[in-house]
mmCIF file of C-alpha atoms in Angstrom:
data_model
loop_
_atom_site.group_PDB
_atom_site.id
_atom_site.type_symbol
_atom_site.label_atom_id
_atom_site.label_comp_id
_atom_site.label_asym_id
_atom_site.label_seq_id
_atom_site.Cartn_x
_atom_site.Cartn_y
_atom_site.Cartn_z
ATOM 1 C CA ALA A 1 -7.625 -0.124 68.535
ATOM 2 C CA ARG A 2 -6.267 1.458 71.753
ATOM 3 C CA LEU A 3 -2.619 0.865 70.755
ATOM 4 C CA THR A 4 -2.914 2.248 67.256
ATOM 5 C CA GLY A 5 -5.425 4.964 67.921
ATOM 6 C CA ARG A 6 -7.466 3.672 65.001
ATOM 7 C CA HIS A 7 -10.963 2.350 64.988
ATOM 8 C CA PRO A 8 -11.548 -0.960 63.286
ATOM 9 C CA ALA A 9 -13.113 -0.738 59.845
ATOM 10 C CA PRO A 10 -16.817 -1.437 59.888
ATOM 11 C CA CYS A 11 -17.792 -4.816 58.543
ATOM 12 C CA VAL A 12 -20.472 -4.702 55.876
ATOM 13 C CA VAL A 13 -22.642 -7.755 55.720
ATOM 14 C CA ARG A 14 -24.796 -8.193 52.624
ATOM 15 C CA THR A 15 -28.126 -9.756 53.250
ATOM 16 C CA GLY A 16 -30.009 -11.951 50.867
ATOM 17 C CA SER A 17 -32.294 -9.066 50.016
ATOM 18 C CA ASP A 18 -29.265 -6.903 49.082
ATOM 19 C CA ASN A 19 -27.961 -9.582 46.730
ATOM 20 C CA ASP A 20 -31.411 -10.042 45.234
ATOM 21 C CA ARG A 21 -31.682 -6.300 44.678
ATOM 22 C CA MET A 22 -28.289 -6.181 42.928
ATOM 23 C CA GLY A 23 -29.216 -9.162 40.797
ATOM 24 C CA GLY A 24 -32.519 -7.572 39.942
ATOM 25 C CA ASP A 25 -30.781 -4.350 38.909
ATOM 26 C CA GLN A 26 -28.472 -6.287 36.588
ATOM 27 C CA VAL A 27 -31.381 -8.168 35.050
ATOM 28 C CA GLY A 28 -33.194 -4.873 34.504
ATOM 29 C CA THR A 29 -30.125 -3.474 32.759
ATOM 30 C CA ASP A 30 -29.874 -6.558 30.546
ATOM 31 C CA GLN A 31 -33.532 -6.312 29.571
ATOM 32 C CA THR A 32 -33.156 -2.622 28.754
ATOM 33 C CA ARG A 33 -30.249 -3.498 26.478
ATOM 34 C CA GLN A 34 -32.308 -6.186 24.769
ATOM 35 C CA ARG A 35 -35.222 -3.832 24.140
ATOM 36 C CA ALA A 36 -32.958 -1.025 22.923
ATOM 37 C CA THR A 37 -31.268 -3.381 20.454
ATOM 38 C CA ILE A 38 -34.638 -4.475 19.041
ATOM 39 C CA LEU A 39 -36.004 -0.933 18.765
ATOM 40 C CA ILE A 40 -32.910 0.494 17.093
ATOM 41 C CA TYR A 41 -32.788 -2.378 14.598
ATOM 42 C CA ILE A 42 -36.401 -1.670 13.571
ATOM 43 C CA VAL A 43 -35.696 2.061 13.195
ATOM 44 C CA THR A 44 -32.529 1.374 11.197
ATOM 45 C CA VAL A 45 -34.303 -0.905 8.736
ATOM 46 C CA ALA A 46 -37.187 1.588 8.403
ATOM 47 C CA ILE A 47 -34.803 4.456 7.578
ATOM 48 C CA ASN A 48 -32.937 2.351 5.017
ATOM 49 C CA MET A 49 -36.212 1.343 3.379
ATOM 50 C CA ALA A 50 -37.387 4.963 3.321
ATOM 51 C CA ALA A 51 -34.151 5.992 1.627
ATOM 52 C CA VAL A 52 -35.109 3.793 -1.326
ATOM 53 C CA ALA A 53 -38.912 3.870 -1.295
ATOM 54 C CA ILE A 54 -39.663 7.574 -0.732
ATOM 55 C CA PRO A 55 -36.733 8.351 -1.361
ATOM 56 C CA LEU A 56 -35.386 10.570 1.419
ATOM 57 C CA GLY A 57 -33.944 13.775 -0.008
ATOM 58 C CA GLY A 58 -35.388 13.104 -3.454
ATOM 59 C CA LEU A 59 -32.771 10.645 -4.749
ATOM 60 C CA THR A 60 -32.099 7.005 -3.897
ATOM 61 C CA THR A 61 -28.852 5.939 -2.247
ATOM 62 C CA GLY A 62 -27.678 4.422 -5.538
ATOM 63 C CA GLN A 63 -28.494 7.545 -7.540
ATOM 64 C CA LEU A 64 -26.449 9.641 -5.135
ATOM 65 C CA SER A 65 -23.573 7.184 -5.360
ATOM 66 C CA ASP A 66 -23.592 7.546 -9.155
ATOM 67 C CA LEU A 67 -22.798 11.248 -8.723
ATOM 68 C CA PHE A 68 -19.245 10.177 -7.878
ATOM 69 C CA PRO A 69 -17.541 8.511 -10.870
ATOM 70 C CA VAL A 70 -14.844 6.812 -8.828
ATOM 71 C CA PRO A 71 -13.289 3.414 -9.655
ATOM 72 C CA ILE A 72 -13.932 1.810 -6.257
ATOM 73 C CA VAL A 73 -17.721 1.409 -6.223
ATOM 74 C CA PRO A 74 -18.969 -2.138 -7.021
ATOM 75 C CA ALA A 75 -21.650 -3.028 -9.566
ATOM 76 C CA ASN A 76 -25.216 -2.388 -8.432
ATOM 77 C CA TYR A 77 -26.063 -6.051 -7.881
ATOM 78 C CA VAL A 78 -23.386 -6.276 -5.175
ATOM 79 C CA PHE A 79 -25.443 -4.021 -2.899
ATOM 80 C CA SER A 80 -28.009 -6.796 -2.551
ATOM 81 C CA ILE A 81 -25.752 -8.034 0.243
ATOM 82 C CA TRP A 82 -27.642 -5.648 2.527
ATOM 83 C CA SER A 83 -30.578 -8.056 2.416
ATOM 84 C CA VAL A 84 -28.225 -10.807 3.626
ATOM 85 C CA ILE A 85 -26.844 -8.577 6.385
ATOM 86 C CA TYR A 86 -30.270 -7.574 7.673
ATOM 87 C CA THR A 87 -31.533 -11.166 7.507
ATOM 88 C CA LEU A 88 -28.560 -12.356 9.566
ATOM 89 C CA LEU A 89 -29.080 -9.501 12.011
ATOM 90 C CA ILE A 90 -32.707 -10.577 12.479
ATOM 91 C CA GLY A 91 -31.357 -13.912 13.675
ATOM 92 C CA PHE A 92 -29.091 -12.128 16.142
ATOM 93 C CA ILE A 93 -31.891 -9.811 17.317
ATOM 94 C CA VAL A 94 -34.247 -12.720 17.991
ATOM 95 C CA TRP A 95 -31.493 -14.737 19.691
ATOM 96 C CA GLN A 96 -30.457 -11.934 22.021
ATOM 97 C CA ALA A 97 -34.076 -11.000 22.807
ATOM 98 C CA ARG A 98 -34.933 -14.321 24.425
ATOM 99 C CA SER A 99 -35.484 -14.080 28.176
ATOM 100 C CA GLY A 100 -32.929 -16.791 28.838
ATOM 101 C CA ARG A 101 -30.252 -14.761 27.037
ATOM 102 C CA ALA A 102 -30.533 -11.615 29.145
ATOM 103 C CA ASP A 103 -27.516 -12.522 31.257
ATOM 104 C CA ASP A 104 -25.533 -14.213 28.482
ATOM 105 C CA PRO A 105 -21.831 -13.376 29.064
ATOM 106 C CA VAL A 106 -21.177 -12.698 25.372
ATOM 107 C CA LEU A 107 -24.094 -10.293 25.128
ATOM 108 C CA ARG A 108 -22.923 -8.545 28.274
ATOM 109 C CA ARG A 109 -19.480 -8.167 26.727
ATOM 110 C CA LEU A 110 -21.026 -6.650 23.615
ATOM 111 C CA GLY A 111 -23.269 -4.373 25.644
ATOM 112 C CA TYR A 112 -24.886 -1.647 23.572
ATOM 113 C CA LEU A 113 -22.387 -1.945 20.710
ATOM 114 C CA PRO A 114 -24.812 -3.814 18.391
ATOM 115 C CA ALA A 115 -27.375 -1.067 19.016
ATOM 116 C CA LEU A 116 -24.711 1.560 18.321
ATOM 117 C CA THR A 117 -24.073 0.056 14.889
ATOM 118 C CA GLY A 118 -27.739 0.640 14.105
ATOM 119 C CA VAL A 119 -27.577 4.259 15.235
ATOM 120 C CA LEU A 120 -24.477 4.916 13.126
ATOM 121 C CA ASN A 121 -25.967 3.097 10.137
ATOM 122 C CA ALA A 122 -29.164 5.163 10.267
ATOM 123 C CA LEU A 123 -27.242 8.405 10.831
ATOM 124 C CA TRP A 124 -25.037 7.713 7.806
ATOM 125 C CA VAL A 125 -28.083 7.094 5.612
ATOM 126 C CA VAL A 126 -29.755 10.342 6.703
ATOM 127 C CA LEU A 127 -26.579 12.370 6.122
ATOM 128 C CA TRP A 128 -26.042 10.737 2.731
ATOM 129 C CA GLN A 129 -29.629 11.150 1.580
ATOM 130 C CA TYR A 130 -29.642 14.841 2.453
ATOM 131 C CA GLN A 131 -26.228 15.249 0.818
ATOM 132 C CA VAL A 132 -24.233 16.193 3.901
ATOM 133 C CA PHE A 133 -21.526 14.144 2.248
ATOM 134 C CA PHE A 134 -18.375 15.052 4.153
ATOM 135 C CA ALA A 135 -20.026 14.235 7.479
ATOM 136 C CA THR A 136 -20.624 10.672 6.289
ATOM 137 C CA VAL A 137 -16.921 9.773 6.509
ATOM 138 C CA PRO A 138 -16.444 10.091 10.303
ATOM 139 C CA VAL A 139 -19.758 8.289 10.821
ATOM 140 C CA MET A 140 -18.679 5.466 8.506
ATOM 141 C CA ILE A 141 -15.310 5.174 10.243
ATOM 142 C CA ALA A 142 -17.063 5.085 13.632
ATOM 143 C CA LEU A 143 -19.286 2.281 12.334
ATOM 144 C CA LEU A 144 -16.244 0.368 11.082
ATOM 145 C CA VAL A 145 -14.434 0.755 14.424
ATOM 146 C CA THR A 146 -17.545 -0.343 16.354
ATOM 147 C CA LEU A 147 -17.853 -3.473 14.219
ATOM 148 C CA ILE A 148 -14.164 -4.249 14.711
ATOM 149 C CA VAL A 149 -14.608 -4.010 18.493
ATOM 150 C CA ILE A 150 -17.649 -6.314 18.293
ATOM 151 C CA TRP A 151 -15.728 -8.758 16.099
ATOM 152 C CA ARG A 152 -12.846 -8.856 18.589
ATOM 153 C CA ARG A 153 -15.040 -9.216 21.671
ATOM 154 C CA ILE A 154 -16.912 -12.136 20.165
ATOM 155 C CA ARG A 155 -13.576 -13.902 19.645
ATOM 156 C CA GLU A 156 -11.891 -13.050 22.936
ATOM 157 C CA PRO A 157 -10.947 -16.039 25.132
ATOM 158 C CA GLN A 158 -13.584 -15.098 27.714
ATOM 159 C CA ALA A 159 -16.265 -15.656 25.088
ATOM 160 C CA VAL A 160 -15.120 -19.213 24.273
ATOM 161 C CA PRO A 161 -16.192 -22.007 24.099
ATOM 162 C CA ALA A 162 -19.384 -21.107 22.324
ATOM 163 C CA PRO A 163 -22.234 -23.300 21.106
ATOM 164 C CA ARG A 164 -22.607 -23.720 17.362
ATOM 165 C CA ALA A 165 -25.801 -21.644 17.334
ATOM 166 C CA GLN A 166 -23.840 -18.709 18.708
ATOM 167 C CA GLY A 167 -21.460 -18.927 15.777
ATOM 168 C CA TRP A 168 -24.323 -18.698 13.283
ATOM 169 C CA LEU A 169 -26.423 -16.150 15.141
ATOM 170 C CA VAL A 170 -23.767 -13.917 16.711
ATOM 171 C CA ALA A 171 -20.404 -14.308 15.005
ATOM 172 C CA MET A 172 -21.544 -14.665 11.397
ATOM 173 C CA PRO A 173 -23.870 -11.619 11.226
ATOM 174 C CA PHE A 174 -21.145 -9.300 12.419
ATOM 175 C CA SER A 175 -18.455 -10.931 10.273
ATOM 176 C CA VAL A 176 -20.551 -10.312 7.156
ATOM 177 C CA TYR A 177 -21.445 -6.807 8.345
ATOM 178 C CA LEU A 178 -17.790 -5.976 9.041
ATOM 179 C CA GLY A 179 -16.697 -7.320 5.666
ATOM 180 C CA TRP A 180 -19.126 -5.116 3.794
ATOM 181 C CA ILE A 181 -18.429 -1.997 5.885
ATOM 182 C CA THR A 182 -14.706 -2.492 5.257
ATOM 183 C CA VAL A 183 -15.354 -2.076 1.532
ATOM 184 C CA ALA A 184 -17.986 0.620 2.082
ATOM 185 C CA THR A 185 -15.514 2.691 4.105
ATOM 186 C CA ILE A 186 -12.969 2.509 1.294
ATOM 187 C CA ALA A 187 -15.605 3.577 -1.238
ATOM 188 C CA ASN A 188 -16.902 6.377 1.015
ATOM 189 C CA ILE A 189 -13.442 7.866 1.548
ATOM 190 C CA THR A 190 -12.680 7.637 -2.163
ATOM 191 C CA GLN A 191 -15.933 9.399 -3.047
ATOM 192 C CA MET A 192 -15.229 12.212 -0.606
ATOM 193 C CA THR A 193 -11.709 12.553 -1.986
ATOM 194 C CA TYR A 194 -13.257 12.999 -5.416
ATOM 195 C CA LEU A 195 -15.682 15.577 -4.021
ATOM 196 C CA ALA A 196 -12.884 17.502 -2.286
ATOM 197 C CA LEU A 197 -10.621 17.568 -5.358
ATOM 198 C CA GLY A 198 -13.404 18.364 -7.791
ATOM 199 C CA LYS A 199 -12.679 15.818 -10.525
ATOM 200 C CA PRO A 200 -10.558 12.703 -11.065
ATOM 201 C CA ASP A 201 -7.842 14.382 -13.152
ATOM 202 C CA THR A 202 -6.891 16.546 -10.161
ATOM 203 C CA PHE A 203 -5.813 13.475 -8.156
ATOM 204 C CA ILE A 204 -2.127 13.864 -7.306
ATOM 205 C CA VAL A 205 -1.213 10.394 -8.589
ATOM 206 C CA GLY A 206 -4.002 10.069 -11.140
ATOM 207 C CA PRO A 207 -7.399 8.439 -10.598
ATOM 208 C CA GLU A 208 -6.310 4.976 -11.769
ATOM 209 C CA ALA A 209 -3.233 4.893 -9.541
ATOM 210 C CA TRP A 210 -5.225 6.277 -6.616
ATOM 211 C CA GLY A 211 -7.905 3.636 -7.088
ATOM 212 C CA THR A 212 -5.298 0.882 -7.246
ATOM 213 C CA LEU A 213 -3.618 2.089 -4.031
ATOM 214 C CA ILE A 214 -6.935 2.213 -2.193
ATOM 215 C CA LEU A 215 -7.872 -1.275 -3.363
ATOM 216 C CA LEU A 216 -4.493 -2.654 -2.293
ATOM 217 C CA ALA A 217 -4.824 -1.003 1.115
ATOM 218 C CA GLY A 218 -8.255 -2.555 1.547
ATOM 219 C CA LEU A 219 -6.922 -5.948 0.490
ATOM 220 C CA ALA A 220 -4.105 -5.707 3.042
ATOM 221 C CA ILE A 221 -6.568 -4.932 5.845
ATOM 222 C CA ALA A 222 -8.919 -7.704 4.772
ATOM 223 C CA SER A 223 -6.108 -10.240 4.515
ATOM 224 C CA THR A 224 -5.001 -9.440 8.072
ATOM 225 C CA VAL A 225 -8.507 -10.061 9.404
ATOM 226 C CA VAL A 226 -8.913 -13.279 7.424
ATOM 227 C CA ILE A 227 -5.514 -14.706 8.394
ATOM 228 C CA ARG A 228 -5.643 -13.794 12.082
ATOM 229 C CA GLY A 229 -9.323 -14.493 12.618
ATOM 230 C CA ARG A 230 -9.731 -17.392 10.168
ATOM 231 C CA ASP A 231 -13.027 -15.769 9.281
ATOM 232 C CA VAL A 232 -14.471 -17.423 6.187
ATOM 233 C CA ALA A 233 -17.632 -15.293 6.156
ATOM 234 C CA TYR A 234 -15.593 -12.095 6.132
ATOM 235 C CA ALA A 235 -13.425 -13.446 3.305
ATOM 236 C CA ILE A 236 -16.457 -14.329 1.188
ATOM 237 C CA VAL A 237 -17.884 -10.814 1.549
ATOM 238 C CA ILE A 238 -14.590 -9.196 0.549
ATOM 239 C CA ALA A 239 -14.346 -11.502 -2.474
ATOM 240 C CA TRP A 240 -17.957 -10.674 -3.412
ATOM 241 C CA ALA A 241 -17.332 -6.928 -3.200
ATOM 242 C CA TYR A 242 -14.028 -6.975 -5.091
ATOM 243 C CA ALA A 243 -15.536 -9.164 -7.804
ATOM 244 C CA GLY A 244 -18.299 -6.563 -8.138
ATOM 245 C CA ILE A 245 -15.697 -3.813 -8.496
ATOM 246 C CA ALA A 246 -13.972 -5.829 -11.207
ATOM 247 C CA VAL A 247 -17.281 -6.252 -13.054
ATOM 248 C CA LYS A 248 -18.114 -2.555 -12.941
ATOM 249 C CA GLN A 249 -14.599 -1.528 -13.920
ATOM 250 C CA SER A 250 -14.178 -4.133 -16.666
ATOM 251 C CA ALA A 251 -13.731 -1.329 -19.213
ATOM 252 C CA ALA A 252 -11.356 0.601 -16.956
ATOM 253 C CA PRO A 253 -7.511 0.499 -17.007
ATOM 254 C CA ALA A 254 -6.081 -2.953 -16.428
ATOM 255 C CA SER A 255 -4.667 -2.151 -12.976
ATOM 256 C CA LEU A 256 -8.120 -1.383 -11.587
ATOM 257 C CA THR A 257 -9.454 -4.701 -12.846
ATOM 258 C CA VAL A 258 -6.442 -6.817 -11.901
ATOM 259 C CA VAL A 259 -6.396 -5.821 -8.222
ATOM 260 C CA PRO A 260 -9.978 -6.961 -7.498
ATOM 261 C CA ALA A 261 -9.411 -10.126 -9.534
ATOM 262 C CA VAL A 262 -6.269 -10.954 -7.523
ATOM 263 C CA ALA A 263 -8.177 -10.218 -4.336
ATOM 264 C CA VAL A 264 -10.903 -12.697 -5.264
ATOM 265 C CA ARG A 265 -8.360 -15.431 -5.987
ATOM 266 C CA SER A 266 -6.461 -14.776 -2.741
ATOM 267 C CA GLU A 267 -9.641 -14.891 -0.650
ATOM 268 C CA GLU A 268 -10.710 -18.128 -2.302
ATOM 269 C CA HIS A 269 -7.424 -19.762 -1.290
ATOM 270 C CA THR A 270 -7.420 -18.383 2.272
#
Protein backbone atom coordinates (compact mmCIF):
# COMPACT_ATOMS: atom_id res chain seq x y z
CA ALA A 1 0.00 0.00 0.00
CA ARG A 2 2.92 2.37 0.75
CA LEU A 3 4.61 1.69 -2.62
CA THR A 4 1.52 2.16 -4.74
CA GLY A 5 -0.14 4.86 -2.73
CA ARG A 6 -3.34 2.82 -2.80
CA HIS A 7 -5.28 1.41 0.07
CA PRO A 8 -6.22 -2.24 -0.12
CA ALA A 9 -9.82 -2.92 -1.07
CA PRO A 10 -11.98 -3.72 1.91
CA CYS A 11 -12.88 -7.36 2.26
CA VAL A 12 -16.59 -8.00 2.67
CA VAL A 13 -17.43 -11.08 4.64
CA ARG A 14 -21.00 -12.34 4.44
CA THR A 15 -22.31 -13.83 7.60
CA GLY A 16 -24.81 -16.60 7.86
CA SER A 17 -27.50 -14.10 8.73
CA ASP A 18 -26.74 -12.12 5.53
CA ASN A 19 -27.10 -15.24 3.40
CA ASP A 20 -30.30 -16.18 5.20
CA ARG A 21 -31.68 -12.70 4.59
CA MET A 22 -30.86 -12.89 0.87
CA GLY A 23 -32.41 -16.33 0.64
CA GLY A 24 -35.47 -15.12 2.46
CA ASP A 25 -35.82 -12.19 0.07
CA GLN A 26 -35.68 -14.55 -2.91
CA VAL A 27 -38.27 -16.85 -1.38
CA GLY A 28 -40.52 -13.86 -0.73
CA THR A 29 -40.18 -12.82 -4.37
CA ASP A 30 -41.01 -16.34 -5.54
CA GLN A 31 -44.10 -16.47 -3.35
CA THR A 32 -45.26 -13.08 -4.61
CA ARG A 33 -44.93 -14.38 -8.16
CA GLN A 34 -46.94 -17.48 -7.29
CA ARG A 35 -49.75 -15.46 -5.73
CA ALA A 36 -49.82 -12.95 -8.59
CA THR A 37 -50.09 -15.77 -11.13
CA ILE A 38 -53.04 -17.30 -9.26
CA LEU A 39 -54.86 -13.99 -8.82
CA ILE A 40 -54.45 -12.90 -12.44
CA TYR A 41 -55.62 -16.29 -13.71
CA ILE A 42 -58.82 -15.99 -11.65
CA VAL A 43 -59.45 -12.44 -12.90
CA THR A 44 -58.79 -13.47 -16.50
CA VAL A 45 -61.26 -16.35 -16.37
CA ALA A 46 -63.86 -14.12 -14.66
CA ILE A 47 -63.58 -11.45 -17.38
CA ASN A 48 -63.86 -14.05 -20.14
CA MET A 49 -66.94 -15.55 -18.50
CA ALA A 50 -68.49 -12.10 -18.09
CA ALA A 51 -67.93 -11.40 -21.77
CA VAL A 52 -70.27 -14.28 -22.58
CA ALA A 53 -72.66 -14.34 -19.63
CA ILE A 54 -73.50 -10.64 -19.17
CA PRO A 55 -72.28 -9.94 -21.93
CA LEU A 56 -69.83 -7.06 -21.53
CA GLY A 57 -70.66 -4.25 -23.93
CA GLY A 58 -74.00 -5.79 -24.87
CA LEU A 59 -72.79 -8.39 -27.39
CA THR A 60 -70.96 -11.69 -26.92
CA THR A 61 -67.45 -12.20 -28.27
CA GLY A 62 -68.84 -14.43 -31.03
CA GLN A 63 -71.51 -11.92 -32.03
CA LEU A 64 -68.87 -9.23 -32.39
CA SER A 65 -66.70 -11.56 -34.44
CA ASP A 66 -69.61 -12.13 -36.83
CA LEU A 67 -69.57 -8.41 -37.65
CA PHE A 68 -66.47 -9.11 -39.74
CA PRO A 69 -67.27 -11.39 -42.70
CA VAL A 70 -63.68 -12.44 -43.30
CA PRO A 71 -62.59 -15.88 -44.59
CA ILE A 72 -60.13 -16.63 -41.78
CA VAL A 73 -62.41 -17.15 -38.78
CA PRO A 74 -63.05 -20.83 -37.85
CA ALA A 75 -66.45 -22.41 -37.25
CA ASN A 76 -68.00 -21.64 -33.87
CA TYR A 77 -67.34 -25.09 -32.40
CA VAL A 78 -63.59 -24.55 -32.77
CA PHE A 79 -63.67 -21.88 -30.05
CA SER A 80 -64.44 -24.58 -27.49
CA ILE A 81 -60.67 -25.01 -27.35
CA TRP A 82 -60.67 -22.21 -24.77
CA SER A 83 -62.10 -24.68 -22.26
CA VAL A 84 -59.13 -26.97 -22.99
CA ILE A 85 -56.67 -24.08 -22.62
CA TYR A 86 -58.09 -22.92 -19.30
CA THR A 87 -58.25 -26.49 -17.97
CA LEU A 88 -54.59 -27.03 -18.84
CA LEU A 89 -53.70 -23.68 -17.29
CA ILE A 90 -55.41 -24.75 -14.05
CA GLY A 91 -52.96 -27.64 -13.93
CA PHE A 92 -50.07 -25.22 -14.38
CA ILE A 93 -51.46 -22.79 -11.78
CA VAL A 94 -51.83 -25.53 -9.17
CA TRP A 95 -48.39 -26.97 -9.99
CA GLN A 96 -46.59 -23.65 -9.70
CA ALA A 97 -48.49 -22.69 -6.53
CA ARG A 98 -47.13 -25.54 -4.44
CA SER A 99 -44.73 -24.41 -1.72
CA GLY A 100 -42.05 -26.78 -2.94
CA ARG A 101 -42.13 -25.16 -6.39
CA ALA A 102 -41.40 -21.60 -5.26
CA ASP A 103 -37.73 -21.85 -6.17
CA ASP A 104 -38.18 -24.10 -9.21
CA PRO A 105 -35.59 -23.01 -11.82
CA VAL A 106 -38.07 -23.23 -14.70
CA LEU A 107 -40.60 -21.07 -12.90
CA ARG A 108 -37.89 -18.56 -12.08
CA ARG A 109 -36.94 -18.44 -15.75
CA LEU A 110 -40.56 -17.79 -16.68
CA GLY A 111 -40.95 -15.17 -13.97
CA TYR A 112 -44.10 -13.10 -14.35
CA LEU A 113 -44.59 -13.99 -18.02
CA PRO A 114 -47.45 -16.46 -17.35
CA ALA A 115 -49.19 -13.74 -15.33
CA LEU A 116 -48.58 -11.26 -18.15
CA THR A 117 -50.41 -13.54 -20.59
CA GLY A 118 -53.44 -13.30 -18.31
CA VAL A 119 -53.26 -9.51 -18.19
CA LEU A 120 -53.01 -9.27 -21.99
CA ASN A 121 -55.80 -11.82 -22.46
CA ALA A 122 -58.16 -9.90 -20.16
CA LEU A 123 -57.21 -6.55 -21.71
CA TRP A 124 -57.92 -7.88 -25.21
CA VAL A 125 -61.35 -9.13 -24.13
CA VAL A 126 -62.29 -5.78 -22.58
CA LEU A 127 -61.14 -3.84 -25.65
CA TRP A 128 -62.98 -6.23 -27.96
CA GLN A 129 -66.19 -6.24 -25.95
CA TYR A 130 -66.33 -2.45 -25.87
CA GLN A 131 -65.48 -2.33 -29.58
CA VAL A 132 -62.12 -0.59 -29.33
CA PHE A 133 -61.21 -2.88 -32.19
CA PHE A 134 -57.99 -1.42 -33.56
CA ALA A 135 -56.38 -1.46 -30.12
CA THR A 136 -56.89 -5.22 -29.94
CA VAL A 137 -54.19 -5.90 -32.55
CA PRO A 138 -51.13 -4.65 -30.61
CA VAL A 139 -52.46 -6.39 -27.50
CA MET A 140 -52.90 -9.65 -29.41
CA ILE A 141 -49.42 -9.39 -30.90
CA ALA A 142 -47.98 -8.71 -27.43
CA LEU A 143 -49.76 -11.83 -26.16
CA LEU A 144 -48.37 -13.87 -29.05
CA VAL A 145 -44.81 -12.62 -28.42
CA THR A 146 -45.11 -13.32 -24.68
CA LEU A 147 -46.23 -16.89 -25.37
CA ILE A 148 -43.37 -17.38 -27.82
CA VAL A 149 -40.88 -16.25 -25.16
CA ILE A 150 -42.46 -18.64 -22.64
CA TRP A 151 -42.37 -21.47 -25.17
CA ARG A 152 -38.67 -20.85 -25.85
CA ARG A 153 -37.68 -20.53 -22.19
CA ILE A 154 -39.37 -23.80 -21.31
CA ARG A 155 -37.27 -25.51 -23.99
CA GLU A 156 -33.94 -23.82 -23.36
CA PRO A 157 -31.07 -26.15 -22.35
CA GLN A 158 -31.01 -24.70 -18.82
CA ALA A 159 -34.55 -25.98 -18.31
CA VAL A 160 -33.68 -29.59 -19.25
CA PRO A 161 -33.89 -32.37 -18.17
CA ALA A 162 -37.42 -32.05 -16.92
CA PRO A 163 -39.67 -34.58 -15.19
CA ARG A 164 -42.60 -35.92 -17.17
CA ALA A 165 -45.08 -34.03 -14.98
CA GLN A 166 -43.44 -30.78 -16.02
CA GLY A 167 -44.08 -31.62 -19.65
CA TRP A 168 -47.79 -32.11 -19.01
CA LEU A 169 -48.28 -29.27 -16.56
CA VAL A 170 -45.90 -26.62 -17.92
CA ALA A 171 -44.96 -27.29 -21.53
CA MET A 172 -48.30 -28.56 -22.84
CA PRO A 173 -50.54 -25.74 -21.54
CA PHE A 174 -48.42 -23.10 -23.20
CA SER A 175 -47.97 -25.10 -26.40
CA VAL A 176 -51.75 -25.34 -26.80
CA TYR A 177 -52.17 -21.69 -25.81
CA LEU A 178 -49.52 -20.58 -28.31
CA GLY A 179 -51.06 -22.66 -31.08
CA TRP A 180 -54.46 -21.07 -30.64
CA ILE A 181 -53.12 -17.52 -30.28
CA THR A 182 -51.13 -18.01 -33.49
CA VAL A 183 -54.40 -18.54 -35.35
CA ALA A 184 -56.23 -15.89 -33.32
CA THR A 185 -53.59 -13.30 -34.24
CA ILE A 186 -54.04 -14.07 -37.93
CA ALA A 187 -57.82 -13.75 -37.59
CA ASN A 188 -57.56 -10.53 -35.55
CA ILE A 189 -55.29 -8.83 -38.08
CA THR A 190 -57.52 -9.93 -40.95
CA GLN A 191 -60.61 -8.56 -39.20
CA MET A 192 -58.94 -5.21 -38.59
CA THR A 193 -57.82 -5.09 -42.21
CA TYR A 194 -61.45 -5.55 -43.20
CA LEU A 195 -62.49 -2.80 -40.78
CA ALA A 196 -59.83 -0.41 -42.12
CA LEU A 197 -60.71 -1.01 -45.78
CA GLY A 198 -64.45 -0.94 -45.24
CA LYS A 199 -65.49 -4.05 -47.17
CA PRO A 200 -63.89 -7.12 -48.76
CA ASP A 201 -64.08 -5.90 -52.37
CA THR A 202 -61.71 -3.04 -51.52
CA PHE A 203 -58.88 -5.49 -50.72
CA ILE A 204 -56.00 -4.76 -53.09
CA VAL A 205 -55.64 -8.41 -54.16
CA GLY A 206 -59.24 -9.45 -53.54
CA PRO A 207 -60.64 -11.02 -50.37
CA GLU A 208 -60.09 -14.62 -51.50
CA ALA A 209 -56.46 -14.05 -52.49
CA TRP A 210 -55.84 -12.06 -49.31
CA GLY A 211 -57.32 -14.84 -47.19
CA THR A 212 -55.21 -17.45 -48.96
CA LEU A 213 -52.01 -15.43 -48.41
CA ILE A 214 -52.76 -14.98 -44.72
CA LEU A 215 -53.49 -18.68 -44.28
CA LEU A 216 -50.26 -19.63 -46.06
CA ALA A 217 -48.28 -17.21 -43.90
CA GLY A 218 -49.80 -18.74 -40.78
CA LEU A 219 -49.02 -22.24 -42.03
CA ALA A 220 -45.39 -21.28 -42.66
CA ILE A 221 -45.03 -19.93 -39.11
CA ALA A 222 -46.72 -22.97 -37.61
CA SER A 223 -44.60 -25.38 -39.62
CA THR A 224 -41.42 -23.70 -38.37
CA VAL A 225 -42.51 -24.10 -34.75
CA VAL A 226 -43.56 -27.72 -35.26
CA ILE A 227 -40.39 -28.74 -37.11
CA ARG A 228 -37.91 -26.96 -34.83
CA GLY A 229 -39.69 -27.64 -31.56
CA ARG A 230 -41.16 -31.07 -32.40
CA ASP A 231 -44.25 -29.83 -30.61
CA VAL A 232 -47.12 -32.24 -31.20
CA ALA A 233 -49.59 -30.30 -29.04
CA TYR A 234 -49.00 -27.14 -31.04
CA ALA A 235 -49.45 -29.06 -34.30
CA ILE A 236 -52.76 -30.54 -33.16
CA VAL A 237 -54.14 -27.10 -32.28
CA ILE A 238 -53.14 -25.65 -35.65
CA ALA A 239 -54.75 -28.62 -37.42
CA TRP A 240 -57.91 -28.18 -35.32
CA ALA A 241 -58.15 -24.47 -36.14
CA TYR A 242 -57.46 -24.86 -39.87
CA ALA A 243 -59.97 -27.70 -40.11
CA GLY A 244 -62.52 -25.36 -38.50
CA ILE A 245 -61.72 -22.69 -41.09
CA ALA A 246 -62.22 -25.24 -43.85
CA VAL A 247 -65.60 -26.22 -42.38
CA LYS A 248 -66.83 -22.64 -42.14
CA GLN A 249 -65.55 -21.76 -45.59
CA SER A 250 -66.78 -24.94 -47.29
CA ALA A 251 -68.99 -22.82 -49.58
CA ALA A 252 -66.22 -20.32 -50.26
CA PRO A 253 -63.80 -20.28 -53.25
CA ALA A 254 -61.73 -23.44 -53.56
CA SER A 255 -58.44 -21.76 -52.62
CA LEU A 256 -59.75 -20.81 -49.18
CA THR A 257 -60.83 -24.38 -48.51
CA VAL A 258 -57.77 -26.09 -49.98
CA VAL A 259 -55.21 -24.22 -47.86
CA PRO A 260 -56.69 -25.28 -44.50
CA ALA A 261 -57.18 -28.83 -45.80
CA VAL A 262 -53.52 -29.02 -46.87
CA ALA A 263 -52.51 -27.60 -43.51
CA VAL A 264 -54.40 -30.33 -41.67
CA ARG A 265 -52.75 -33.06 -43.74
CA SER A 266 -49.27 -31.56 -43.27
CA GLU A 267 -49.70 -31.28 -39.50
CA GLU A 268 -50.92 -34.86 -39.29
CA HIS A 269 -47.74 -36.08 -41.00
CA THR A 270 -45.38 -33.87 -38.96
